[in-house]
XYZ file of C-alpha atoms in Angstrom:
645
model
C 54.217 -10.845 5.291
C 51.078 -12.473 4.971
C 48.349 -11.023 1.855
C 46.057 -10.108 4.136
C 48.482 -7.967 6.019
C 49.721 -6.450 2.897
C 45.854 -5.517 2.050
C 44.876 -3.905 5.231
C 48.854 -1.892 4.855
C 47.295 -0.814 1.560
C 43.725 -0.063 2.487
C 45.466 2.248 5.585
C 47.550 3.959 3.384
C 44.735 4.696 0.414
C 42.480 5.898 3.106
C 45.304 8.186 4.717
C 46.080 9.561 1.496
C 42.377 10.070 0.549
C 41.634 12.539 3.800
C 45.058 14.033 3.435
C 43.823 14.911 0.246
C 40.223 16.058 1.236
C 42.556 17.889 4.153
C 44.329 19.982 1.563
C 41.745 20.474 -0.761
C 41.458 24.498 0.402
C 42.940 27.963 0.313
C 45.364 29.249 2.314
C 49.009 29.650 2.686
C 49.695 26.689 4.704
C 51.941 24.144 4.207
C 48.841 21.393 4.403
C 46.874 23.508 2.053
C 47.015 23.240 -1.650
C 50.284 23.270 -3.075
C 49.507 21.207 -6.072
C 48.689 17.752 -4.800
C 46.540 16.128 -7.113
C 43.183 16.200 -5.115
C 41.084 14.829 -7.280
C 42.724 11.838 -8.220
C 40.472 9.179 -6.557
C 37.582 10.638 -8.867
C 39.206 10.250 -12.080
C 40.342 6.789 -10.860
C 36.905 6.064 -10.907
C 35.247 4.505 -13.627
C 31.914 5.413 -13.350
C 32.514 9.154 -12.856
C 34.439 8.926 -16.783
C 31.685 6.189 -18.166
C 29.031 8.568 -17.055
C 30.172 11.728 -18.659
C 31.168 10.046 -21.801
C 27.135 9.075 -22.101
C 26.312 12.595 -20.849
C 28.239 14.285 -23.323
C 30.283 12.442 -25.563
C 33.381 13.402 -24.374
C 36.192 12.510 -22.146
C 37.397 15.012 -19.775
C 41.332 14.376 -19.934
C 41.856 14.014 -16.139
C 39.802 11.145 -16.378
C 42.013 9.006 -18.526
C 43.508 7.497 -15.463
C 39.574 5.683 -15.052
C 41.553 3.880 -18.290
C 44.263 2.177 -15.901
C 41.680 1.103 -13.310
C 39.485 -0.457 -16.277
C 42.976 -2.917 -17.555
C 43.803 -3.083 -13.944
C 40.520 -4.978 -12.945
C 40.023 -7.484 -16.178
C 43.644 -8.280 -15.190
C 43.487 -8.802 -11.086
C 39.651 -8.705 -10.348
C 37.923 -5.829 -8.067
C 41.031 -5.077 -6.680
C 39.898 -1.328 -6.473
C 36.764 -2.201 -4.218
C 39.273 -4.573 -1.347
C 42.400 -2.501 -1.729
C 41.661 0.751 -2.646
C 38.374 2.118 -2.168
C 38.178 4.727 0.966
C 34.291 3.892 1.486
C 35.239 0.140 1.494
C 38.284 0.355 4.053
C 35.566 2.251 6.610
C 32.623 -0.438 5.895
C 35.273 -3.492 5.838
C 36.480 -1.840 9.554
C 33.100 -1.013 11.194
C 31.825 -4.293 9.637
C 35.028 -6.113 11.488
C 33.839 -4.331 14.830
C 30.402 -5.825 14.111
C 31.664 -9.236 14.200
C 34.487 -9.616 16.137
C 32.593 -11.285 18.908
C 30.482 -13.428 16.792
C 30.534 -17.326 16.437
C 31.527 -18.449 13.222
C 27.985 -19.614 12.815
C 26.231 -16.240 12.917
C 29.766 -14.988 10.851
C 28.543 -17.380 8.185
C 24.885 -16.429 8.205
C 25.645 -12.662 8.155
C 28.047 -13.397 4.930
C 25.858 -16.104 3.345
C 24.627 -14.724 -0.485
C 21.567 -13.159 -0.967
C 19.450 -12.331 -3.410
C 19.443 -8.792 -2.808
C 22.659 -8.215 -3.961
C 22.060 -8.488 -7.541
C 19.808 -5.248 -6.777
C 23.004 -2.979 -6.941
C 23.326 -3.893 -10.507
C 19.724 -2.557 -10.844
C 21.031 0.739 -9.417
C 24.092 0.956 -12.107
C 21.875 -0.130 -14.977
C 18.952 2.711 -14.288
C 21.909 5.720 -13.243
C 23.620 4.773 -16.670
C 20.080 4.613 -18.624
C 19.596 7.862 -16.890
C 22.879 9.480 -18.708
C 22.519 8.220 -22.317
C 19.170 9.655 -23.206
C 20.539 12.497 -25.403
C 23.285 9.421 -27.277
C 19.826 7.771 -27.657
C 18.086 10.704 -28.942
C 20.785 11.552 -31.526
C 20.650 8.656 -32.716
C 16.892 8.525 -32.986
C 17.343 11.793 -34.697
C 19.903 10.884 -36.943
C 18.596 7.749 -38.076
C 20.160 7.716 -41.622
C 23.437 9.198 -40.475
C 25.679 6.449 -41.720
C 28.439 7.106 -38.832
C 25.692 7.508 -36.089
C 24.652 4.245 -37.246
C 27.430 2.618 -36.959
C 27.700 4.279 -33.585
C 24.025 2.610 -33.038
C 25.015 -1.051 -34.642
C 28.363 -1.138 -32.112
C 26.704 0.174 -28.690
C 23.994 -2.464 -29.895
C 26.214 -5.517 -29.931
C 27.905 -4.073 -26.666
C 24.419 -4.161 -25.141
C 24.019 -7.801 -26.518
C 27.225 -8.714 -25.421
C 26.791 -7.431 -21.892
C 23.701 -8.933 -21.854
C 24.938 -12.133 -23.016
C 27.919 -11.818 -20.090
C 25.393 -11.322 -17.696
C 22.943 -14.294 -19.009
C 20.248 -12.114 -19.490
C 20.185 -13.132 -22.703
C 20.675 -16.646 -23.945
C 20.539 -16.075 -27.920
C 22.383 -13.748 -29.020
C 21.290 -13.869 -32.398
C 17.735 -13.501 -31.503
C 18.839 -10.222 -29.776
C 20.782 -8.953 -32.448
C 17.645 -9.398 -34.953
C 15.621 -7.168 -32.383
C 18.262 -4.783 -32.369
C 17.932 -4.567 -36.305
C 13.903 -4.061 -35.946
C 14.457 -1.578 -33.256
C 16.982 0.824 -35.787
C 14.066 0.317 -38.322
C 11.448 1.481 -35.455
C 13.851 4.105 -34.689
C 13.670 5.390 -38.608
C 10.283 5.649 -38.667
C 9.834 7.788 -35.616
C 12.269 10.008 -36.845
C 9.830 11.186 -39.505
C 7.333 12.200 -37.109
C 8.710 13.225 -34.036
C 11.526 14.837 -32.535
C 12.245 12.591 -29.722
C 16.002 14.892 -29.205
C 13.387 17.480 -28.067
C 11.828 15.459 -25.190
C 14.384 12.831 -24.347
C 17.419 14.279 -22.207
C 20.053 12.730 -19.535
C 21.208 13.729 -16.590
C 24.386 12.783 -14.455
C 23.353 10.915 -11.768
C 25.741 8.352 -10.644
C 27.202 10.339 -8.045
C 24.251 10.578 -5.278
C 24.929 6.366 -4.808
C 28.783 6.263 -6.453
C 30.921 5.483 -3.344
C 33.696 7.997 -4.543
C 31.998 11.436 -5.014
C 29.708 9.994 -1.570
C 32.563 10.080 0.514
C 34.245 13.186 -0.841
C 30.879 14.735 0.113
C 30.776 13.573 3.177
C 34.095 14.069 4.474
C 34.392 17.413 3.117
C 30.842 18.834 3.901
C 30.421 16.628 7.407
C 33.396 15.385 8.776
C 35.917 17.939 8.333
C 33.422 20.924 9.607
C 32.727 18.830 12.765
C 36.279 18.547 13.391
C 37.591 21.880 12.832
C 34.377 23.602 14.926
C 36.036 22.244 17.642
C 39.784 23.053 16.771
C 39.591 25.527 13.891
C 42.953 24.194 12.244
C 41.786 23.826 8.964
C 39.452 27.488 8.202
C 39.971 30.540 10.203
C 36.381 29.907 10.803
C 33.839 27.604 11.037
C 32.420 26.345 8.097
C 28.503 25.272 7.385
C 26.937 23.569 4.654
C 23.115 24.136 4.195
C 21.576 20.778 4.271
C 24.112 18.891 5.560
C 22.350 16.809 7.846
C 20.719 14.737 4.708
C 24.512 14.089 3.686
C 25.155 12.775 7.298
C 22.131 10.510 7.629
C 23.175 8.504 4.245
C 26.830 8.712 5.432
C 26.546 7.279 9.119
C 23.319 4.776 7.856
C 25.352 3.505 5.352
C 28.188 3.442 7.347
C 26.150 2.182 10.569
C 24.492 -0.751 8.543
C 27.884 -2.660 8.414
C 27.027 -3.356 12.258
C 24.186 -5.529 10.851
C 25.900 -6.781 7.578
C 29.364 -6.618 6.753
C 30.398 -4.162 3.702
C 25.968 -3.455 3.714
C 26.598 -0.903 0.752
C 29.256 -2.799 -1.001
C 27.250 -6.229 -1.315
C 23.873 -4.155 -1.755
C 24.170 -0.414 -3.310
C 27.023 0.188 -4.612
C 26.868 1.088 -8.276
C 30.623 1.752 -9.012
C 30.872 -2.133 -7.316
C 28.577 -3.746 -9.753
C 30.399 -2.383 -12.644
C 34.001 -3.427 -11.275
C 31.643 -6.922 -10.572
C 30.542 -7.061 -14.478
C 34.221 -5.818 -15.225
C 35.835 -8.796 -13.390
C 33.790 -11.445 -15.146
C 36.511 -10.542 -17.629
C 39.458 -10.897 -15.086
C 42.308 -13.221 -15.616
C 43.421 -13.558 -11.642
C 40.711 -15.093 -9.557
C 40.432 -16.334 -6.127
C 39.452 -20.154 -6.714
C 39.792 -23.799 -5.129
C 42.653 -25.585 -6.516
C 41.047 -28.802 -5.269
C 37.892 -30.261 -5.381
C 38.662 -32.258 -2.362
C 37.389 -29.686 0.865
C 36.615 -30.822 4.310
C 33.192 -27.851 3.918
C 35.099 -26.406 7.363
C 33.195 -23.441 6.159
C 36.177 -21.097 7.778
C 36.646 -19.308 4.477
C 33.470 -17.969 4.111
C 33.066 -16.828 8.162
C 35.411 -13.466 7.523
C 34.351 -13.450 3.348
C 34.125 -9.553 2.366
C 32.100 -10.057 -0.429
C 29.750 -12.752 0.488
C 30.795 -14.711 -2.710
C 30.841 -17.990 -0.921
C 34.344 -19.426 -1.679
C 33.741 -22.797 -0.193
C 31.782 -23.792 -3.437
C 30.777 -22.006 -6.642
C 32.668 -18.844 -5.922
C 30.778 -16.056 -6.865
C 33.543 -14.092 -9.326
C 31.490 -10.855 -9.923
C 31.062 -9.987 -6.013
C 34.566 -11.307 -4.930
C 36.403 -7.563 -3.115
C 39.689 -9.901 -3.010
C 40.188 -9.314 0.781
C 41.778 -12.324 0.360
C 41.096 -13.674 3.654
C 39.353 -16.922 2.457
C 43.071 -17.667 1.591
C 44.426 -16.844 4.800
C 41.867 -18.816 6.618
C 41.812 -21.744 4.752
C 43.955 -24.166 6.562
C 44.400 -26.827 3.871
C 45.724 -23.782 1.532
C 43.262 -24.996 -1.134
C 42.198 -22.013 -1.929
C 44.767 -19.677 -4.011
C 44.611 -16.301 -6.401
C 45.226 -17.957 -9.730
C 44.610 -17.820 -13.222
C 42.759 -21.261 -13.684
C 39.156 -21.218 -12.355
C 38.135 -22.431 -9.588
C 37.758 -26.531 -8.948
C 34.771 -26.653 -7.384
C 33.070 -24.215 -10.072
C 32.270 -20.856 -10.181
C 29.116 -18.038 -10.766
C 30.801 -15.563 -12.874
C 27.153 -13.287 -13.756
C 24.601 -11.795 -11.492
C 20.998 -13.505 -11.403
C 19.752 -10.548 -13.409
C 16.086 -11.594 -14.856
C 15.626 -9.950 -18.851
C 12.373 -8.364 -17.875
C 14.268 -6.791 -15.297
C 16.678 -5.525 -17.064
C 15.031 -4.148 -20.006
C 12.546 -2.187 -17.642
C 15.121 -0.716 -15.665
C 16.755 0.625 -18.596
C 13.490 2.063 -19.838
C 12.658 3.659 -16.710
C 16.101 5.069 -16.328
C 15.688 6.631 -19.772
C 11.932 8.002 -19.147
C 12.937 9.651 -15.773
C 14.792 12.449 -16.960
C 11.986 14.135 -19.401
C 9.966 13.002 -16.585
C 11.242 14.889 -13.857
C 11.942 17.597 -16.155
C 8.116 18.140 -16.963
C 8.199 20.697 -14.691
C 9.568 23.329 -16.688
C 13.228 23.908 -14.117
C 15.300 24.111 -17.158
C 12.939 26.412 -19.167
C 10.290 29.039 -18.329
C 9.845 27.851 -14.501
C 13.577 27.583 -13.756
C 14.833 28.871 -10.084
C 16.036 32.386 -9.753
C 17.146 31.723 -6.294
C 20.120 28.719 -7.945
C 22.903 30.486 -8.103
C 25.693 28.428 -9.681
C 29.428 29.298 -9.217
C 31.313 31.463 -12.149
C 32.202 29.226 -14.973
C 29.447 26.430 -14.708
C 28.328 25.452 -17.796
C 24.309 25.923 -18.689
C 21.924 24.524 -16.809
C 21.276 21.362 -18.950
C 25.398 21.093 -19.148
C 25.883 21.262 -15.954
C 23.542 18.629 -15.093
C 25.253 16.317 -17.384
C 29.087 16.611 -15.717
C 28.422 17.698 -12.242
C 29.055 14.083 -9.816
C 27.952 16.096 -6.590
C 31.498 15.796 -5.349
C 31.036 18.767 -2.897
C 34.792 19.594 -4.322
C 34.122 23.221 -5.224
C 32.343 23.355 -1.780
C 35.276 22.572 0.347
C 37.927 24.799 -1.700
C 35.326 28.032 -1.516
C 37.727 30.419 0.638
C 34.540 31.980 1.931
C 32.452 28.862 2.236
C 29.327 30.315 -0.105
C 28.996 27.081 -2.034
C 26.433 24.804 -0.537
C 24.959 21.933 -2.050
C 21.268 22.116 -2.886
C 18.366 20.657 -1.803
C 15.064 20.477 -4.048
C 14.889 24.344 -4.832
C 17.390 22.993 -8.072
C 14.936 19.899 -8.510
C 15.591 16.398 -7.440
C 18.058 16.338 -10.527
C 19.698 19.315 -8.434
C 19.923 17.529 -5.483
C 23.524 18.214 -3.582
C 24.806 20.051 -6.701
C 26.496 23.292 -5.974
C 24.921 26.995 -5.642
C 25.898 30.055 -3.964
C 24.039 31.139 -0.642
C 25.586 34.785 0.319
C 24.384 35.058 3.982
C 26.019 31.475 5.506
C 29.391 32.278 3.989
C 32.423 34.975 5.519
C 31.883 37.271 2.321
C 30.581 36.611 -0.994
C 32.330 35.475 -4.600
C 35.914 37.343 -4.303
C 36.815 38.781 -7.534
C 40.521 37.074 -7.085
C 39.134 34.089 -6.570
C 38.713 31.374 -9.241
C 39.635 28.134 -7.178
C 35.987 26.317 -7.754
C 36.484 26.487 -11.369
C 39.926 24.797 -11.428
C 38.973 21.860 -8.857
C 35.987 20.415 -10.776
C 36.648 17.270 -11.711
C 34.514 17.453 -14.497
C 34.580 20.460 -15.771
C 31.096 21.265 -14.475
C 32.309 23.736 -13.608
C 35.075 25.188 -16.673
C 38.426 26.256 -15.662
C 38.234 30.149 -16.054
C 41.020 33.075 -15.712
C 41.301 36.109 -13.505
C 40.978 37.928 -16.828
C 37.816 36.367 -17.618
C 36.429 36.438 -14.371
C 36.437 40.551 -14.840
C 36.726 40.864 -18.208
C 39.495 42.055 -18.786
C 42.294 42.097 -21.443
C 41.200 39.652 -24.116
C 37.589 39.151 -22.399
C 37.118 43.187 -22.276
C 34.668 42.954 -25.020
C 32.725 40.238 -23.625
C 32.829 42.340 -19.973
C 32.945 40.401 -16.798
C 31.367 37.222 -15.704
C 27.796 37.418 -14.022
C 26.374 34.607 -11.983
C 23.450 37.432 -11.199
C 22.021 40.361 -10.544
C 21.342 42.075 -7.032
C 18.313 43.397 -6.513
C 16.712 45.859 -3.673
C 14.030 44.915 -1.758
C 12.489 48.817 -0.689
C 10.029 46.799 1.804
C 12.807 46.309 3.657
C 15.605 48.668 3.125
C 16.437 50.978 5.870
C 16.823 53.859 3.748
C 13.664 53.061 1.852
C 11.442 51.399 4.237
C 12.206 52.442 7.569
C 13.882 56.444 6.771
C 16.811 54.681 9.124
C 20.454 56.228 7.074
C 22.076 52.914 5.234
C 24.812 52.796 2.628
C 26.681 49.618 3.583
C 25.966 47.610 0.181
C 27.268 50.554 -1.530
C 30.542 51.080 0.244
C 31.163 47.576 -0.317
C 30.213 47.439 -3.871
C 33.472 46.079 -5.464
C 32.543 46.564 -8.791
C 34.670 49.527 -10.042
C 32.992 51.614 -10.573
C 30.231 50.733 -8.343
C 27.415 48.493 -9.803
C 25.480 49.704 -6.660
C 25.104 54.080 -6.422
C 22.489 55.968 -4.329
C 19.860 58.899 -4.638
C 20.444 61.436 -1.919
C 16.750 62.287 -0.223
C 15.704 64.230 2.931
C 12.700 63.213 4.807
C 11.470 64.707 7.999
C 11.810 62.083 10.964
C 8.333 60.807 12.416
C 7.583 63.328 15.379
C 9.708 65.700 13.552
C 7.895 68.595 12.866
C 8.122 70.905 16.046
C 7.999 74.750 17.166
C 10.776 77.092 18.495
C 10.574 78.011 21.998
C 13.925 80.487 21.889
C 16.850 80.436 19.738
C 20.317 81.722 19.095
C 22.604 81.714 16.188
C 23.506 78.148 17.075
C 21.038 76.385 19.352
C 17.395 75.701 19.555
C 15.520 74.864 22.271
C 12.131 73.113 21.098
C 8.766 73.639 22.819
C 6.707 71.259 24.334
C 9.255 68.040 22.798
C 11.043 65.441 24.256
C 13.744 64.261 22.695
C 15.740 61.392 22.758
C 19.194 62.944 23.667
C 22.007 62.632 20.988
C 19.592 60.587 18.812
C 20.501 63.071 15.945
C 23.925 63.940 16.426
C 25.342 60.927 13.782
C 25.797 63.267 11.345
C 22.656 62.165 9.082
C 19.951 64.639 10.839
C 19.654 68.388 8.951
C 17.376 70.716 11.224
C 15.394 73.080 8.477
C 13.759 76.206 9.071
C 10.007 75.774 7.461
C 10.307 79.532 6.447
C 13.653 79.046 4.441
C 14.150 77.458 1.031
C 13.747 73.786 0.781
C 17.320 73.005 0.408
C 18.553 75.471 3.015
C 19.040 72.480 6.082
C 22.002 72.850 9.045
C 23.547 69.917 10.235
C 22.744 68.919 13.591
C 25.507 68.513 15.676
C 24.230 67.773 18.846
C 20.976 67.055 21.164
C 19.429 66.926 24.436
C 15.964 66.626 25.408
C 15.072 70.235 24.699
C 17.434 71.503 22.839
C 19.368 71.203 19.447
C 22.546 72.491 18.749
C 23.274 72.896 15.150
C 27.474 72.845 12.955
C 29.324 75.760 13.894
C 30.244 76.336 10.347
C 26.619 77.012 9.316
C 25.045 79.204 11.920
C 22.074 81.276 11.888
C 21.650 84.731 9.423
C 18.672 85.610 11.248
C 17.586 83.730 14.493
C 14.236 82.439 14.207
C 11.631 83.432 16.186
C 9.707 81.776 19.294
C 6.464 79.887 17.518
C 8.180 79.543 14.222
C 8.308 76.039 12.698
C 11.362 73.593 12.709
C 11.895 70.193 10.798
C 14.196 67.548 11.549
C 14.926 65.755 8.548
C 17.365 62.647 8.197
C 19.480 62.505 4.722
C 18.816 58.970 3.330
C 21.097 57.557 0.890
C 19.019 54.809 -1.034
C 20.550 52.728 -3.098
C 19.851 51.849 -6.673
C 21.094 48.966 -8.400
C 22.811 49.885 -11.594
C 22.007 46.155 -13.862
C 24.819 47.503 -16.679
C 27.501 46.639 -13.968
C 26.141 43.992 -11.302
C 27.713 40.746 -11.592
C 25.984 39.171 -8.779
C 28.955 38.699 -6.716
C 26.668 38.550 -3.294
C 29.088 40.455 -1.218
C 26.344 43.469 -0.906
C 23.389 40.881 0.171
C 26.624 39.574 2.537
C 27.334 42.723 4.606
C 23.477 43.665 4.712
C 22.843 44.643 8.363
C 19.148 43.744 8.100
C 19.105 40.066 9.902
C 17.293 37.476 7.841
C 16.176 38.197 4.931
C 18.382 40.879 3.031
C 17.133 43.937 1.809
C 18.976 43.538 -1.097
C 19.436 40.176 -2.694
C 21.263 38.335 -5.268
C 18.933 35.964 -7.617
C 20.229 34.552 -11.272
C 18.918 36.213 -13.159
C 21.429 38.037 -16.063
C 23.614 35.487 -15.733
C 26.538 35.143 -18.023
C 25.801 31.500 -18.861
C 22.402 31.313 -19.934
C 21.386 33.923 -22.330
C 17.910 32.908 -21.974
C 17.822 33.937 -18.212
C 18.942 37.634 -19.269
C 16.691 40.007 -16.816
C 14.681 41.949 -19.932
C 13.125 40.168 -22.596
């Protein structure tokens, strides 16, 4: 079987596996629902998701050990992952392959010639991982004369310098090293005056461009609702995703662009390619010229994947090995080898130093930047309501990859990924919106917390989820506090009878209880024109029949005591017909003054017991806006956002 057959037999199967996996990746008790397939496992093969939370927070989640293999598996063969592996890349390589089909090898050659533009990807890695290592930076700042945090400084130094040095961005080493030095003795001084671990912060960010976490997002917050609103295989309803639309534009444009350039995002934007390309500067298998001695047919380059021209100095860092510069070549002088290539090759992006060194700055000075608006202190957004078990704010932040994981495994479909309300850091991170979803956060249900790759969101229990058992003390988990809104509350604004939040309340016992009131109705107030001991036939009324017969209307006698009211059972226009089991004593008298008053249950929201499960602002029946809402306030993760002060 020829190599090229065996890649596109691989890139099927990866990419058949990968939606399977998106496909199963929710509740139910269907076969091809989760049963314990390992759903996340093209996010912890990826490299950049583990690199980016070990800046972030200095620690390794474990399920992201297998990044490990895919690191020794590309210094050995070469991006591998990116032309063999890679579900983005096997859609891009195929639309890009309908894009061309037609072509002449001439326009195949121009559309695959090298530009500069590629190098800009490595931009995008360099400022997303800048972006993640301000607090490393700041501790060390801070801890200046911390003999092991030095160290820690001295070695991510000369990995700097030697990165640097491997992308010939700097050509003496030495003379970088000595800066380093003089920057550590900067860094001393300014940590006697300032506190730079105040103001300097990161923030996870590699997964609005990484090609893994995009396509999880996409398939499971665009593709699969698209499909099943048409055949409703996969939920028992549809499901919607607030925002979506901004998910499908970069999806299909990115997808859409390989119509104009083959693999567009690979060769341009791809952040998790340019570290695989500054990974396989290392490799020891490369696709190279074994001969010097080419006729410049020019065939290799016309179906080339990577644009890394193989007919001369092959460009090593942007070679996908699609291999089909091999199977092309028809004097087989070009081969997948461990001897470099014969006719020379490129093995480091044109990355200029001033380039570099200002990207990194910038992607250091954005976070405090964007922060300056005070989200993750005094101005932070009530209306962000993170799933039970994410970490704080600032934690969060620094682990979630915008997967849209937690979205697509939410039985009742209340996690949506934000827009700005969370900031642009925010941006497609997860929150809870009550009204689009079938209920709100099920008390059973812990599934979000267990499916986070990253422990953005920390694996809880049922037990800790209610507190109880071992978390009894501690009392159940709150992700916030419902509150009433008596503007528009039946009961409270509009005298109609309402107790649905209440009877709906979970919480045992009820976080939500109500104050009993009677309040005549508007037009209420009326005179008897004759009466018996159990009708009443008003004078000079007309009212709307059986209006009052629910069982909420009381008909009061003005002369009686306050609290002396008789059910109404019954009405026509004229008359009202009160409960047989509480007639009249004495029959009142033509002239004498009636009430009809309407028993309104208004509920109360008792802040000891909410946990801001949404269910109540769920099964509302006022359209719209709910009358009683669910903000963040008192949540369990943030002591700081407690509701008193």
């Amino acid at each position: 079987m020829r190599i090229v057959a065996v890649r596109r037999v691989s890139q099927v199967f990866f990419l058949v596996v990968f939606l399977w996996f998106c496909v199963v990746s929710s509740i139910g008790t269907g076969w091809w629902q989760i049963r314990g397939w390992p759903v996340n496992w093209f996010l912890q093969l990826d490299p950049l998701v583990a690199f980016g939370t070990i800046l972030t927070t200095g620690s390794l989640y474990s399920g992201l050990l297998w990044a490990l293999a895919t690191v020794v598996l590309t210094v050995i063969f070469g991006r591998f992952f990116c032309g063999w592996m890679c579900p983005f890349g096997s859609i891009h390589q195929f639309v890009g392959f309908l894009g061309r089909r037609k072509d002449p090898v001439s326009r195949k050659l121009k559309k695959n010639a090298p530009r500069r533009a590629q190098t800009v990807k490595y931009y995008i890695l360099l400022f997303l991982l800048s972006a993640a290592s301000g607090t490393l930076i700041a501790r060390a700042v801070h801890s200046a004369f911390d003999v092991p945090m030095l160290l820690w400084v001295l070695l991510a130094g000369s990995v700097f310098l030697c990165v640097q040095t491997v992308l010939k961005t700097w050509d003496k080493p030495a003379r970088g090293f000595g800066l380093l030095l003089f920057l550590l003795g900067a860094w001393s001084v300014i940590a006697f005056f300032t506190s730079l671990d105040r103001l300097i912060r990161s923030s996870l960010q590699t997964g609005l461009l990484d090609p893994i976490p995009l396509v999880h997002r996409s398939v499971n917050l665009v593709l699969l609702p698209l499909l099943d609103a048409t055949t409703q295989a996969l939920s028992v309803n549809s499901r919607f995703y607030e925002g979506a639309w901004l998910i499908a534009v970069v999806f299909f444009s990115a997808v859409l662009l390989n119509l104009v350039i083959p693999r567009f995002y690979c060769r341009f934007v791809c952040p998790l390619g340019a570290l695989f390309g500054v990974l396989s500067r290392l490799s020891l298998w490369r696709i190279g010229k074994v001969d010097a001695s080419c006729p410049n047919c020019m065939l290799c380059e016309a179906n080339c994947e990577g644009a890394c021209r193989p007919a001369g100095a092959i460009r090593v860092h942007e070679c996908v090995l699609c291999m089909n510069c091999m199977s092309e070549c028809r004097h087989d002088l070009i081969s997948y080898r461990t001897a470099p290539s014969a006719t020379g090759e490129v093995s480091s992006p044109d990355l200029s130093r001033r380039g570099f060194v200002i990207t990194a700055l910038a992607g250091v000075a954005v976070v405090p930047v964007l922060r300056l608006g005070g989200g993750m202190s005094h101005s932070w957004n009530p209306d962000v309501i993170r799933p039970p078990g994410a970490l704080s704010e600032a934690d969060f932040l620094s682990r979630c990859i915008k997967c849209g994981q937690c979205m697509r495994i939410c039985p009742t479909n209340i996690i949506h990924p934000c827009g700005l309300e969370a900031g642009l850091e925010g941006l497609w991170t997860p929150a809870l919106n009550f009204r689009i979803g079938t209920s709100g956060c099920q008390h059973n249900c812990i599934a979000c917390s267990h499916i986070c790759p990253t422990a953005a969101i920390r694996p809880i229990t049922i037990d800790e989820k209610l507190g109880l058992n071992e978390y009894a003390s501690k009392g159940p988990l709150r992700i916030g506090t419902a509150f009433v809104d008596r503007g528009r509350c039946l009961p409270w604004a509009m005298d109609k009878p309402c107790i649905v939040c209440q009877e709906n309340c979970p919480v045992s016992p009820k976080a939500i209880f109500v104050r009993e009131e009677f309040a005549t109705v508007r037009g209420g107030a009326l005179k008897v024109k004759k009466a018996d001991t159990g009708t009443v036939e008003v004078d000079g009324a007309n009212l709307e029949a059986g209006k009052y017969s629910s069982g909420d209307y009381y008909l009061r006698v003005c002369a009686e005591p306050e609290d002396r009211r008789r059910l109404i059972a019954a009405n026509t226009e004229k008359v009202i017909s009160i409960s047989s089991d509480r007639p009249f004593e004495t029959v009142p008298g033509t002239g004498t003054g009636i009430e009809i008053q309407v028993r309104l249950q208004r509920p109360q929201v008792d802040l000891e017991r909410c946990i801001g499960c949404g269910i109540c602002e769920h099964e509302c029946p006022v359209n719209g806006r709910r009358a009683i809402r669910v903000t963040a306030e008192n949540e369990s993760r943030t002591k700081k956002r407690s509701l008193l002060l």
